[in-house]
Amino acid sequence: MHSIDIDPKTKGEVEVTGWIHEIRDLGGITFLLLRDREGITQITLPKRKISKEILEKVKKASRESVLRVKGDVQEDGRAPNGFEILPSSIEILAMAKSPLPLDPTEKVSAEIETRLDQRFLDMRRPRVKAIFMIRSYALRAIREFFYEKDFIEVNTPKIVATATEGGTALFPISYFEREAFLNQSPQLYKQMLMSSGFERVFEIGPIFRAEEHSTRRHLNEATSIDMEMSYADDEGVMRLLEELIHHTYKYIAKNASRYLRVLEREIKIPDIPFKRISYNEAIEISDLEWGDDFGALGERKLGESIGEHYFIRKWPLEIKPYYTMPCGKNESKSFDLMHPRAELASGSQRVHDHKLLEKQIEERGFSPESFFFYLNTFKYGMPPHAGWGLGLERLLMTMLDLDNIREAVMFPRDRRRLVP
RNA sequence: GCCCGGGUGGUGUAGUGGCCCAUCAUGCGGCCCUGUCGAGGCCGCGACUCGGGUUCAAAUCCCGACCUGGGCGCCA
């Protein structure tokens, strides 16, 4: 039984299990706060009414020890949730050592690295746990959305032979007698599945980037929400993306409001459609030259001037990957989804013509031979298609206004951290 | 990759040359207390990352190592 399943009107004996959050011994009466995944229950022990054996056990038990408590529910306005439990038996299931490496009651704050070193304990803190409860709701909202839109969920390899798109650095690994890499994106595989005729696929999985950055918005292992859709163009998948964002916010506001309250966050469901600005308009606002990418400063400037989610469309072809569909003289059918704080997603209509794709690969200095397994799928009937990839942690970070992206991952991997 | 910053009890901190065998909070141990909800009161415990140097004197200044936070580049 969880703490939230009990209310002042609950009759008879209940059994609760959890960790000792705090013990307040006032002499004649002792209050024991027992914490579980969903909240905190007050166990009240008036000296005169409780057996000596139980009082001794409570005296002996350390903070964060695990207990099983049986007792009657008493309605009492003085108790935190309007009720308390008078224990008839208490079992110490596991004693906790002292001192604790971290204070789960949050009376004394801890720095993020101390917290991450002791992440199992850190996640006992209600506010930290709430983030991951919300993350689970977000994943559920996203899956339900895709299934509703007739997508199928797929899994593609994370151990790969070649780079996907150049750009980012890869982690080399040893694969028997060969060198292999951890995949930076499922891009090539989800496109290949369009040729296989799955029409609409999505994947939620890890992506790996070996960039040596140390910032509050980068991870070396992140979770990517990827989709690819046949017979769609860039505008079609942009609409799907903004609908998904809107749906996820709405779902969390409705179903995870308890956890938002723990976090003391209110989320504003963004209005759709999102504002669309062209790359040309964007560089004008941020004083850049055509062909430039937006640095951190440019992004911030743009974000401040727009103040909500927006798309930047029609990027110069030369700064987008080879699989991007050209458009006009030197533009492309591409887009980035931006939040004032960070880039959330990027996508495009893809090149589905074999010759054009080969040409664009060559233009970027790659050899078509190393992309044979990919290029081959474009020779025998590749439907036109479009897709995008969305960073789950970035979505959560911006939704919950977390100041560090590591807050959105249970066990983050960054430049220095490999354990836990 | 470039640049800036930081390592003081378990945790979070004060202390920038002598006033420091180191401040405060929390924690832990002991005692008092029948309505706590950051409980309160009294007593006690527990720390200067490591190595070298400067100095009459180093937590404090210098050098190096190790660990680490952040900004930028790049990247999602």
Tab-separated table of C-alpha atoms (C1' of nucleotides) in Angstrom:
chain	number	residue	atom	x	y	z
A	1	MET	CA	0.000	0.000	0.000
A	2	HIS	CA	1.349	3.423	-0.932
A	3	SER	CA	0.990	6.575	1.109
A	4	ILE	CA	-1.431	8.074	-1.442
A	5	ASP	CA	-3.757	5.070	-1.245
A	6	ILE	CA	-4.621	5.960	2.355
A	7	ASP	CA	-6.919	8.796	3.436
A	8	PRO	CA	-8.457	9.886	6.761
A	9	LYS	CA	-11.520	7.704	6.109
A	10	THR	CA	-9.550	4.490	5.518
A	11	LYS	CA	-10.887	1.872	7.942
A	12	GLY	CA	-9.032	-0.843	9.752
A	13	GLU	CA	-5.451	-1.967	9.680
A	14	VAL	CA	-3.082	-0.961	6.893
A	15	GLU	CA	0.439	-2.004	6.020
A	16	VAL	CA	2.929	0.535	4.718
A	17	THR	CA	6.546	0.102	3.724
A	18	GLY	CA	9.242	2.678	3.124
A	19	TRP	CA	12.232	4.585	4.375
A	20	ILE	CA	12.528	6.530	7.612
A	21	HIS	CA	12.469	10.098	6.382
A	22	GLU	CA	12.663	11.643	9.822
A	23	ILE	CA	12.047	10.814	13.465
A	24	ARG	CA	10.914	13.549	15.835
A	25	ASP	CA	11.081	12.305	19.397
A	26	LEU	CA	9.280	14.725	21.717
A	27	GLY	CA	9.638	12.548	24.783
A	28	GLY	CA	6.079	11.502	25.509
A	29	ILE	CA	5.233	11.213	21.821
A	30	THR	CA	7.318	10.315	18.786
A	31	PHE	CA	6.551	11.082	15.172
A	32	LEU	CA	8.075	8.879	12.517
A	33	LEU	CA	7.785	9.998	8.927
A	34	LEU	CA	7.823	7.068	6.540
A	35	ARG	CA	8.544	7.862	2.906
A	36	ASP	CA	7.657	5.726	-0.124
A	37	ARG	CA	7.644	6.383	-3.865
A	38	GLU	CA	4.479	8.442	-3.730
A	39	GLY	CA	4.838	10.461	-0.556
A	40	ILE	CA	5.200	10.529	3.222
A	41	THR	CA	2.998	8.977	5.903
A	42	GLN	CA	3.120	9.990	9.555
A	43	ILE	CA	3.427	7.154	12.070
A	44	THR	CA	2.552	8.457	15.535
A	45	LEU	CA	3.779	6.758	18.697
A	46	PRO	CA	2.327	8.122	21.955
A	47	LYS	CA	4.423	6.577	24.747
A	48	ARG	CA	1.441	5.451	26.772
A	49	LYS	CA	-0.389	3.692	23.961
A	50	ILE	CA	2.476	1.955	22.158
A	51	SER	CA	4.284	-1.181	23.323
A	52	LYS	CA	7.764	-0.866	24.728
A	53	GLU	CA	9.068	-3.269	22.105
A	54	ILE	CA	7.956	-0.994	19.244
A	55	LEU	CA	9.307	2.137	20.917
A	56	GLU	CA	12.684	0.451	21.366
A	57	LYS	CA	12.811	-0.547	17.711
A	58	VAL	CA	12.104	3.017	16.621
A	59	LYS	CA	14.772	4.283	19.001
A	60	LYS	CA	17.270	1.894	17.446
A	61	ALA	CA	16.389	2.526	13.817
A	62	SER	CA	18.537	4.995	11.878
A	63	ARG	CA	17.363	7.483	9.268
A	64	GLU	CA	16.752	5.926	5.850
A	65	SER	CA	16.305	2.444	7.294
A	66	VAL	CA	13.557	0.446	5.587
A	67	LEU	CA	10.488	-0.438	7.665
A	68	ARG	CA	7.282	-2.375	7.362
A	69	VAL	CA	4.617	-0.847	9.580
A	70	LYS	CA	1.184	-2.249	10.376
A	71	GLY	CA	-1.377	-0.261	12.253
A	72	ASP	CA	-4.707	1.485	12.377
A	73	VAL	CA	-5.428	4.694	10.513
A	74	GLN	CA	-6.512	7.527	12.789
A	75	GLU	CA	-8.160	10.628	11.457
A	76	ASP	CA	-6.524	13.661	13.093
A	77	GLY	CA	-6.517	17.230	11.891
A	78	ARG	CA	-3.143	17.820	13.516
A	79	ALA	CA	-1.440	15.241	11.283
A	80	PRO	CA	0.079	16.305	7.925
A	81	ASN	CA	-2.437	14.611	5.597
A	82	GLY	CA	-5.285	14.638	8.116
A	83	PHE	CA	-4.437	11.140	9.302
A	84	GLU	CA	-1.733	9.155	11.030
A	85	ILE	CA	-0.989	5.519	11.703
A	86	LEU	CA	-0.818	4.093	15.225
A	87	PRO	CA	1.491	1.122	14.780
A	88	SER	CA	0.664	-2.322	16.107
A	89	SER	CA	3.860	-3.756	14.652
A	90	ILE	CA	7.066	-2.400	13.156
A	91	GLU	CA	9.598	-4.508	11.333
A	92	ILE	CA	13.055	-3.196	10.435
A	93	LEU	CA	13.664	-4.692	6.989
A	94	ALA	CA	17.046	-3.034	6.459
A	95	MET	CA	19.138	-0.803	8.692
A	96	ALA	CA	20.816	2.187	7.068
A	97	LYS	CA	24.395	3.071	7.915
A	98	SER	CA	25.274	6.437	9.333
A	99	PRO	CA	26.322	9.072	8.450
A	100	LEU	CA	24.473	9.292	5.158
A	101	PRO	CA	26.511	10.579	2.227
A	102	LEU	CA	23.659	12.914	1.332
A	103	ASP	CA	20.640	14.308	3.117
A	104	PRO	CA	17.445	12.972	1.509
A	105	THR	CA	15.273	15.405	3.472
A	106	GLU	CA	16.891	18.335	1.638
A	107	LYS	CA	17.555	20.356	4.785
A	108	VAL	CA	21.145	20.717	3.681
A	109	SER	CA	21.651	21.166	-0.013
A	110	ALA	CA	24.304	19.283	-1.944
A	111	GLU	CA	26.205	20.088	-5.082
A	112	ILE	CA	25.293	18.337	-8.289
A	113	GLU	CA	28.472	16.248	-8.352
A	114	THR	CA	27.939	15.016	-4.796
A	115	ARG	CA	24.387	14.230	-5.741
A	116	LEU	CA	25.375	12.337	-8.870
A	117	ASP	CA	28.047	10.390	-6.998
A	118	GLN	CA	25.293	9.239	-4.630
A	119	ARG	CA	22.553	9.210	-7.205
A	120	PHE	CA	20.631	6.285	-5.650
A	121	LEU	CA	20.201	8.349	-2.486
A	122	ASP	CA	19.676	11.582	-4.362
A	123	MET	CA	16.751	10.001	-6.173
A	124	ARG	CA	15.118	9.227	-2.830
A	125	ARG	CA	14.516	12.956	-2.542
A	126	PRO	CA	10.931	13.689	-3.512
A	127	ARG	CA	11.820	16.516	-5.878
A	128	VAL	CA	14.370	14.452	-7.756
A	129	LYS	CA	12.059	11.469	-7.914
A	130	ALA	CA	9.309	13.694	-9.313
A	131	ILE	CA	11.451	14.514	-12.356
A	132	PHE	CA	11.753	10.842	-13.240
A	133	MET	CA	8.102	10.142	-12.586
A	134	ILE	CA	7.367	12.946	-15.053
A	135	ARG	CA	9.912	11.555	-17.492
A	136	SER	CA	8.030	8.276	-17.445
A	137	TYR	CA	4.754	10.092	-18.128
A	138	ALA	CA	6.402	11.942	-21.009
A	139	LEU	CA	7.582	8.689	-22.583
A	140	ARG	CA	4.129	7.253	-22.200
A	141	ALA	CA	2.530	10.311	-23.803
A	142	ILE	CA	4.951	10.122	-26.712
A	143	ARG	CA	4.411	6.402	-27.315
A	144	GLU	CA	0.648	6.767	-27.145
A	145	PHE	CA	0.808	9.673	-29.575
A	146	PHE	CA	2.785	7.723	-32.151
A	147	TYR	CA	0.665	4.590	-31.864
A	148	GLU	CA	-2.441	6.739	-32.245
A	149	LYS	CA	-0.965	8.122	-35.491
A	150	ASP	CA	-0.389	4.625	-36.869
A	151	PHE	CA	3.372	4.501	-36.275
A	152	ILE	CA	5.222	1.346	-35.317
A	153	GLU	CA	8.006	1.293	-32.752
A	154	VAL	CA	11.361	-0.025	-33.906
A	155	ASN	CA	14.843	-0.670	-32.550
A	156	THR	CA	17.930	-0.130	-34.647
A	157	PRO	CA	21.556	-1.042	-33.924
A	158	LYS	CA	23.610	1.082	-31.572
A	159	ILE	CA	26.867	-0.587	-32.609
A	160	VAL	CA	27.665	0.569	-36.110
A	161	ALA	CA	30.459	0.486	-38.652
A	162	THR	CA	30.453	4.096	-39.853
A	163	ALA	CA	29.555	7.617	-38.973
A	164	THR	CA	26.016	8.652	-39.779
A	165	GLU	CA	26.494	12.193	-40.900
A	166	GLY	CA	30.023	13.350	-40.238
A	167	GLY	CA	29.434	16.273	-37.897
A	168	THR	CA	29.837	14.903	-34.431
A	169	ALA	CA	32.629	12.823	-32.884
A	170	LEU	CA	32.000	9.109	-32.333
A	171	PHE	CA	33.018	6.735	-29.571
A	172	PRO	CA	35.164	3.981	-31.058
A	173	ILE	CA	34.710	0.541	-29.561
A	174	SER	CA	36.341	-2.792	-30.111
A	175	TYR	CA	34.096	-5.217	-32.002
A	176	PHE	CA	35.920	-8.545	-32.030
A	177	GLU	CA	38.856	-7.952	-34.385
A	178	ARG	CA	37.408	-4.789	-35.915
A	179	GLU	CA	36.811	-1.228	-34.886
A	180	ALA	CA	33.198	-0.158	-34.533
A	181	PHE	CA	31.371	2.888	-33.154
A	182	LEU	CA	28.495	3.745	-30.904
A	183	ASN	CA	25.775	5.257	-33.037
A	184	GLN	CA	25.194	8.998	-32.942
A	185	SER	CA	21.713	8.737	-34.463
A	186	PRO	CA	19.372	6.113	-35.947
A	187	GLN	CA	19.121	8.259	-39.089
A	188	LEU	CA	20.343	5.816	-41.726
A	189	TYR	CA	18.410	2.867	-40.331
A	190	LYS	CA	15.086	4.610	-40.039
A	191	GLN	CA	15.455	5.774	-43.653
A	192	MET	CA	16.268	2.233	-44.745
A	193	LEU	CA	13.031	1.125	-43.083
A	194	MET	CA	11.151	3.454	-45.420
A	195	SER	CA	12.495	1.400	-48.303
A	196	SER	CA	11.375	-1.746	-46.467
A	197	GLY	CA	7.851	-0.397	-46.493
A	198	PHE	CA	7.112	0.283	-42.814
A	199	GLU	CA	5.870	3.745	-43.841
A	200	ARG	CA	5.785	5.231	-40.332
A	201	VAL	CA	8.345	4.322	-37.690
A	202	PHE	CA	9.531	5.773	-34.422
A	203	GLU	CA	12.321	4.858	-32.070
A	204	ILE	CA	13.127	6.023	-28.580
A	205	GLY	CA	16.683	5.096	-27.791
A	206	PRO	CA	20.164	6.158	-26.774
A	207	ILE	CA	22.448	8.187	-28.975
A	208	PHE	CA	26.145	8.724	-28.299
A	209	ARG	CA	28.226	11.801	-28.990
A	210	ALA	CA	31.907	11.953	-28.165
A	211	GLU	CA	32.029	15.760	-27.992
A	212	GLU	CA	34.322	17.056	-25.268
A	213	HIS	CA	32.019	19.715	-24.013
A	214	SER	CA	31.185	20.474	-20.451
A	215	THR	CA	27.972	22.448	-20.321
A	216	ARG	CA	24.611	22.333	-18.630
A	217	ARG	CA	22.841	21.348	-21.830
A	218	HIS	CA	24.977	18.571	-23.300
A	219	LEU	CA	25.274	14.865	-22.566
A	220	ASN	CA	27.514	12.241	-24.128
A	221	GLU	CA	24.722	9.709	-23.916
A	222	ALA	CA	21.256	11.077	-24.566
A	223	THR	CA	17.843	9.732	-25.430
A	224	SER	CA	16.579	10.517	-28.878
A	225	ILE	CA	12.983	10.375	-30.028
A	226	ASP	CA	13.242	9.701	-33.730
A	227	MET	CA	10.596	9.324	-36.382
A	228	GLU	CA	10.502	8.817	-40.127
A	229	MET	CA	7.451	8.922	-42.340
A	230	SER	CA	6.929	7.998	-45.984
A	231	TYR	CA	5.087	10.277	-48.418
A	232	ALA	CA	5.486	13.233	-46.050
A	233	ASP	CA	7.361	16.465	-46.652
A	234	ASP	CA	9.121	18.775	-44.196
A	235	GLU	CA	5.960	20.733	-43.411
A	236	GLY	CA	4.054	17.499	-42.729
A	237	VAL	CA	6.488	16.244	-40.107
A	238	MET	CA	6.799	19.712	-38.561
A	239	ARG	CA	3.072	19.653	-37.895
A	240	LEU	CA	3.413	16.221	-36.336
A	241	LEU	CA	6.267	17.473	-34.137
A	242	GLU	CA	4.418	20.486	-32.797
A	243	GLU	CA	1.361	18.332	-32.151
A	244	LEU	CA	3.525	15.891	-30.208
A	245	ILE	CA	5.024	18.662	-28.076
A	246	HIS	CA	1.589	20.080	-27.392
A	247	HIS	CA	0.184	16.628	-26.567
A	248	THR	CA	3.052	15.790	-24.210
A	249	TYR	CA	2.713	19.040	-22.260
A	250	LYS	CA	-1.034	18.554	-22.016
A	251	TYR	CA	-0.698	14.937	-20.929
A	252	ILE	CA	1.749	15.808	-18.174
A	253	ALA	CA	-0.267	18.773	-16.947
A	254	LYS	CA	-3.270	16.494	-16.698
A	255	ASN	CA	-1.790	13.216	-15.462
A	256	ALA	CA	1.358	14.182	-13.584
A	257	SER	CA	0.147	17.269	-11.744
A	258	ARG	CA	1.059	15.691	-8.375
A	259	TYR	CA	4.698	15.550	-9.400
A	260	LEU	CA	4.614	19.061	-10.836
A	261	ARG	CA	3.414	20.253	-7.436
A	262	VAL	CA	6.289	18.446	-5.707
A	263	LEU	CA	8.623	20.264	-8.094
A	264	GLU	CA	6.745	23.523	-7.554
A	265	ARG	CA	6.447	23.927	-11.294
A	266	GLU	CA	3.517	24.948	-13.379
A	267	ILE	CA	3.777	24.175	-17.026
A	268	LYS	CA	2.303	26.344	-19.667
A	269	ILE	CA	0.968	24.283	-22.552
A	270	PRO	CA	2.423	25.885	-25.681
A	271	ASP	CA	0.003	27.070	-28.354
A	272	ILE	CA	0.241	25.497	-31.781
A	273	PRO	CA	1.049	26.049	-34.539
A	274	PHE	CA	4.494	27.248	-33.474
A	275	LYS	CA	5.925	30.311	-35.070
A	276	ARG	CA	7.905	29.553	-38.211
A	277	ILE	CA	10.735	31.791	-39.244
A	278	SER	CA	13.063	31.238	-42.137
A	279	TYR	CA	16.788	30.911	-41.745
A	280	ASN	CA	17.119	34.234	-43.573
A	281	GLU	CA	14.909	36.009	-41.053
A	282	ALA	CA	16.751	34.327	-38.188
A	283	ILE	CA	20.216	35.476	-39.265
A	284	GLU	CA	18.894	38.987	-39.692
A	285	ILE	CA	17.584	39.050	-36.107
A	286	SER	CA	20.906	37.744	-34.782
A	287	ASP	CA	23.239	39.763	-37.065
A	288	LEU	CA	24.866	36.852	-38.843
A	289	GLU	CA	26.136	36.185	-42.346
A	290	TRP	CA	24.403	33.753	-44.698
A	291	GLY	CA	25.892	30.290	-44.175
A	292	ASP	CA	26.667	30.840	-40.497
A	293	ASP	CA	25.282	28.581	-37.821
A	294	PHE	CA	23.848	30.153	-34.709
A	295	GLY	CA	26.275	30.142	-31.825
A	296	ALA	CA	25.086	30.018	-28.249
A	297	LEU	CA	24.823	33.785	-28.281
A	298	GLY	CA	22.790	33.948	-31.487
A	299	GLU	CA	20.433	31.283	-30.195
A	300	ARG	CA	19.915	33.172	-26.980
A	301	LYS	CA	19.258	36.398	-28.827
A	302	LEU	CA	16.708	34.728	-31.073
A	303	GLY	CA	15.090	32.951	-28.154
A	304	GLU	CA	14.744	36.164	-26.206
A	305	SER	CA	13.159	37.981	-29.119
A	306	ILE	CA	10.620	35.202	-29.766
A	307	GLY	CA	10.073	33.938	-26.228
A	308	GLU	CA	8.365	30.634	-27.064
A	309	HIS	CA	8.794	27.521	-29.189
A	310	TYR	CA	9.569	28.265	-32.842
A	311	PHE	CA	10.841	26.635	-35.999
A	312	ILE	CA	13.766	27.828	-38.077
A	313	ARG	CA	13.158	26.622	-41.638
A	314	LYS	CA	14.981	26.462	-44.924
A	315	TRP	CA	18.580	26.209	-43.800
A	316	PRO	CA	21.408	26.575	-46.322
A	317	LEU	CA	21.943	23.140	-47.855
A	318	GLU	CA	25.692	23.355	-47.293
A	319	ILE	CA	25.415	23.334	-43.503
A	320	LYS	CA	22.882	20.482	-43.355
A	321	PRO	CA	23.670	16.764	-43.742
A	322	TYR	CA	23.827	15.052	-47.146
A	323	TYR	CA	20.434	13.354	-46.749
A	324	THR	CA	18.660	16.740	-46.650
A	325	MET	CA	16.392	17.573	-49.585
A	326	PRO	CA	17.541	20.661	-51.498
A	327	CYS	CA	15.120	23.432	-52.248
A	328	GLY	CA	15.538	26.493	-54.456
A	329	LYS	CA	19.049	27.591	-55.350
A	330	ASN	CA	20.992	26.811	-52.184
A	331	GLU	CA	18.403	26.188	-49.492
A	332	SER	CA	16.980	22.955	-48.101
A	333	LYS	CA	13.717	21.486	-46.834
A	334	SER	CA	15.014	21.440	-43.296
A	335	PHE	CA	14.007	22.797	-39.919
A	336	ASP	CA	15.101	23.033	-36.310
A	337	LEU	CA	12.638	23.186	-33.456
A	338	MET	CA	13.846	25.733	-30.943
A	339	HIS	CA	12.920	26.558	-27.379
A	340	PRO	CA	14.198	29.923	-26.083
A	341	ARG	CA	16.725	27.963	-23.993
A	342	ALA	CA	17.919	25.312	-26.445
A	343	GLU	CA	17.524	23.476	-29.690
A	344	LEU	CA	15.061	20.626	-29.198
A	345	ALA	CA	14.820	18.854	-32.530
A	346	SER	CA	15.938	18.947	-36.105
A	347	GLY	CA	14.501	17.349	-39.176
A	348	SER	CA	13.903	17.580	-42.869
A	349	GLN	CA	12.458	16.048	-45.934
A	350	ARG	CA	15.070	13.550	-47.121
A	351	VAL	CA	16.611	12.945	-50.481
A	352	HIS	CA	15.049	9.776	-51.892
A	353	ASP	CA	16.697	9.847	-55.313
A	354	HIS	CA	19.738	7.589	-55.426
A	355	LYS	CA	21.775	9.728	-57.809
A	356	LEU	CA	21.184	12.969	-55.931
A	357	LEU	CA	22.012	11.334	-52.605
A	358	GLU	CA	25.242	9.920	-53.964
A	359	LYS	CA	26.156	13.334	-55.314
A	360	GLN	CA	25.504	15.048	-51.973
A	361	ILE	CA	27.564	12.435	-50.115
A	362	GLU	CA	30.480	13.057	-52.485
A	363	GLU	CA	30.142	16.830	-52.180
A	364	ARG	CA	30.748	16.505	-48.453
A	365	GLY	CA	33.922	14.554	-49.013
A	366	PHE	CA	32.616	11.105	-48.021
A	367	SER	CA	33.065	8.044	-50.143
A	368	PRO	CA	29.820	6.462	-51.412
A	369	GLU	CA	31.444	3.017	-51.000
A	370	SER	CA	31.392	3.296	-47.224
A	371	PHE	CA	27.682	4.077	-47.387
A	372	PHE	CA	26.914	1.147	-49.682
A	373	PHE	CA	24.582	-0.594	-47.217
A	374	TYR	CA	22.572	2.627	-47.006
A	375	LEU	CA	22.727	3.847	-50.590
A	376	ASN	CA	21.716	0.443	-51.893
A	377	THR	CA	18.267	0.803	-50.331
A	378	PHE	CA	17.631	3.830	-52.540
A	379	LYS	CA	18.024	1.886	-55.784
A	380	TYR	CA	14.979	-0.355	-55.647
A	381	GLY	CA	12.040	1.891	-54.913
A	382	MET	CA	12.542	4.355	-52.068
A	383	PRO	CA	9.405	6.375	-51.342
A	384	PRO	CA	9.764	10.091	-50.624
A	385	HIS	CA	9.971	10.607	-46.868
A	386	ALA	CA	10.705	13.024	-44.054
A	387	GLY	CA	11.510	12.805	-40.360
A	388	TRP	CA	13.096	14.319	-37.296
A	389	GLY	CA	14.937	13.580	-34.076
A	390	LEU	CA	13.955	15.151	-30.756
A	391	GLY	CA	16.090	15.158	-27.614
A	392	LEU	CA	14.094	13.789	-24.691
A	393	GLU	CA	16.309	15.344	-22.017
A	394	ARG	CA	16.182	18.717	-23.725
A	395	LEU	CA	12.420	18.458	-23.866
A	396	LEU	CA	12.252	17.719	-20.132
A	397	MET	CA	14.832	20.335	-19.248
A	398	THR	CA	12.902	23.069	-21.037
A	399	MET	CA	9.493	21.833	-19.907
A	400	LEU	CA	10.440	21.651	-16.229
A	401	ASP	CA	12.881	24.556	-16.337
A	402	LEU	CA	15.742	22.415	-15.017
A	403	ASP	CA	18.959	24.377	-14.844
A	404	ASN	CA	21.134	21.395	-15.746
A	405	ILE	CA	20.326	18.694	-18.307
A	406	ARG	CA	21.874	16.081	-16.016
A	407	GLU	CA	18.837	16.545	-13.783
A	408	ALA	CA	16.788	14.851	-16.510
A	409	VAL	CA	18.895	11.655	-16.619
A	410	MET	CA	19.130	9.127	-13.810
A	411	PHE	CA	22.752	8.252	-14.451
A	412	PRO	CA	24.170	10.899	-16.780
A	413	ARG	CA	27.245	10.402	-18.933
A	414	ASP	CA	29.314	13.505	-19.478
A	415	ARG	CA	32.907	14.404	-20.251
A	416	ARG	CA	34.112	13.215	-16.854
A	417	ARG	CA	31.442	10.948	-15.493
A	418	LEU	CA	31.360	7.239	-16.245
A	419	VAL	CA	30.125	6.020	-12.823
A	420	PRO	CA	27.655	5.353	-11.410
B	1	G	C1'	40.055	21.901	-28.334
B	2	C	C1'	40.340	27.145	-26.029
B	3	C	C1'	39.260	30.116	-21.667
B	4	C	C1'	37.680	31.096	-16.545
B	5	G	C1'	36.615	29.252	-11.648
B	6	G	C1'	36.686	25.776	-7.349
B	7	G	C1'	38.672	21.622	-3.697
B	8	U	C1'	37.741	23.257	4.600
B	9	G	C1'	34.036	17.733	9.458
B	10	G	C1'	29.205	12.875	6.292
B	11	U	C1'	26.614	17.299	3.733
B	12	G	C1'	26.397	22.697	2.768
B	13	U	C1'	29.511	26.742	4.319
B	14	A	C1'	32.756	31.127	7.047
B	15	G	C1'	37.683	32.225	7.028
B	16	U	C1'	42.615	35.660	1.540
B	17	G	C1'	49.478	35.675	6.170
B	18	G	C1'	49.660	35.811	13.057
B	19	C	C1'	43.171	37.325	16.172
B	20	C	C1'	42.307	29.690	13.636
B	21	C	C1'	44.933	23.221	17.946
B	22	A	C1'	39.351	26.798	12.218
B	23	U	C1'	32.927	29.725	11.974
B	24	C	C1'	27.923	28.470	11.436
B	25	A	C1'	24.052	25.126	9.952
B	26	U	C1'	22.736	20.198	9.254
B	27	G	C1'	24.173	15.328	10.859
B	28	C	C1'	25.836	11.886	14.625
B	29	G	C1'	26.078	10.426	20.256
B	30	G	C1'	23.963	11.624	25.179
B	31	C	C1'	20.228	14.109	28.259
B	32	C	C1'	15.263	16.957	28.785
B	33	C	C1'	10.433	17.422	26.561
B	34	U	C1'	2.773	14.388	24.789
B	35	G	C1'	1.211	17.251	18.733
B	36	U	C1'	5.847	17.568	15.861
B	37	C	C1'	5.388	19.012	10.578
B	38	G	C1'	12.866	22.796	8.697
B	39	A	C1'	10.261	20.637	16.201
B	40	G	C1'	12.781	23.026	20.451
B	41	G	C1'	16.556	23.260	24.639
B	42	C	C1'	21.418	21.737	26.923
B	43	C	C1'	26.247	18.962	26.477
B	44	G	C1'	29.588	16.476	23.315
B	45	C	C1'	31.854	14.399	18.343
B	46	G	C1'	33.710	15.342	13.640
B	47	A	C1'	37.414	18.827	8.469
B	48	C	C1'	41.811	22.583	5.761
B	49	U	C1'	42.870	17.172	-1.606
B	50	C	C1'	48.160	15.643	-2.121
B	51	G	C1'	53.483	16.893	-2.855
B	52	G	C1'	57.118	20.683	-3.011
B	53	G	C1'	58.442	25.887	-2.074
B	54	U	C1'	58.359	31.155	0.168
B	55	U	C1'	58.066	33.026	5.339
B	56	C	C1'	59.849	33.905	12.108
B	57	A	C1'	54.648	32.277	10.914
B	58	A	C1'	50.479	29.136	5.575
B	59	A	C1'	43.599	26.805	5.263
B	60	U	C1'	45.313	31.637	3.375
B	61	C	C1'	50.946	33.295	-1.087
B	62	C	C1'	53.851	30.513	-5.260
B	63	C	C1'	54.791	25.869	-8.308
B	64	G	C1'	53.240	20.970	-9.693
B	65	A	C1'	49.894	16.760	-9.512
B	66	C	C1'	45.091	14.842	-8.837
B	67	C	C1'	39.872	15.767	-8.647
B	68	U	C1'	36.090	19.004	-10.227
B	69	G	C1'	32.180	23.196	-11.872
B	70	G	C1'	31.129	26.449	-15.798
B	71	G	C1'	31.509	29.532	-20.482
B	72	C	C1'	32.835	29.256	-25.631
B	73	G	C1'	33.865	26.274	-30.035
B	74	C	C1'	31.604	22.008	-31.933
B	75	C	C1'	27.135	19.502	-31.275
B	76	A	C1'	21.087	17.674	-30.442
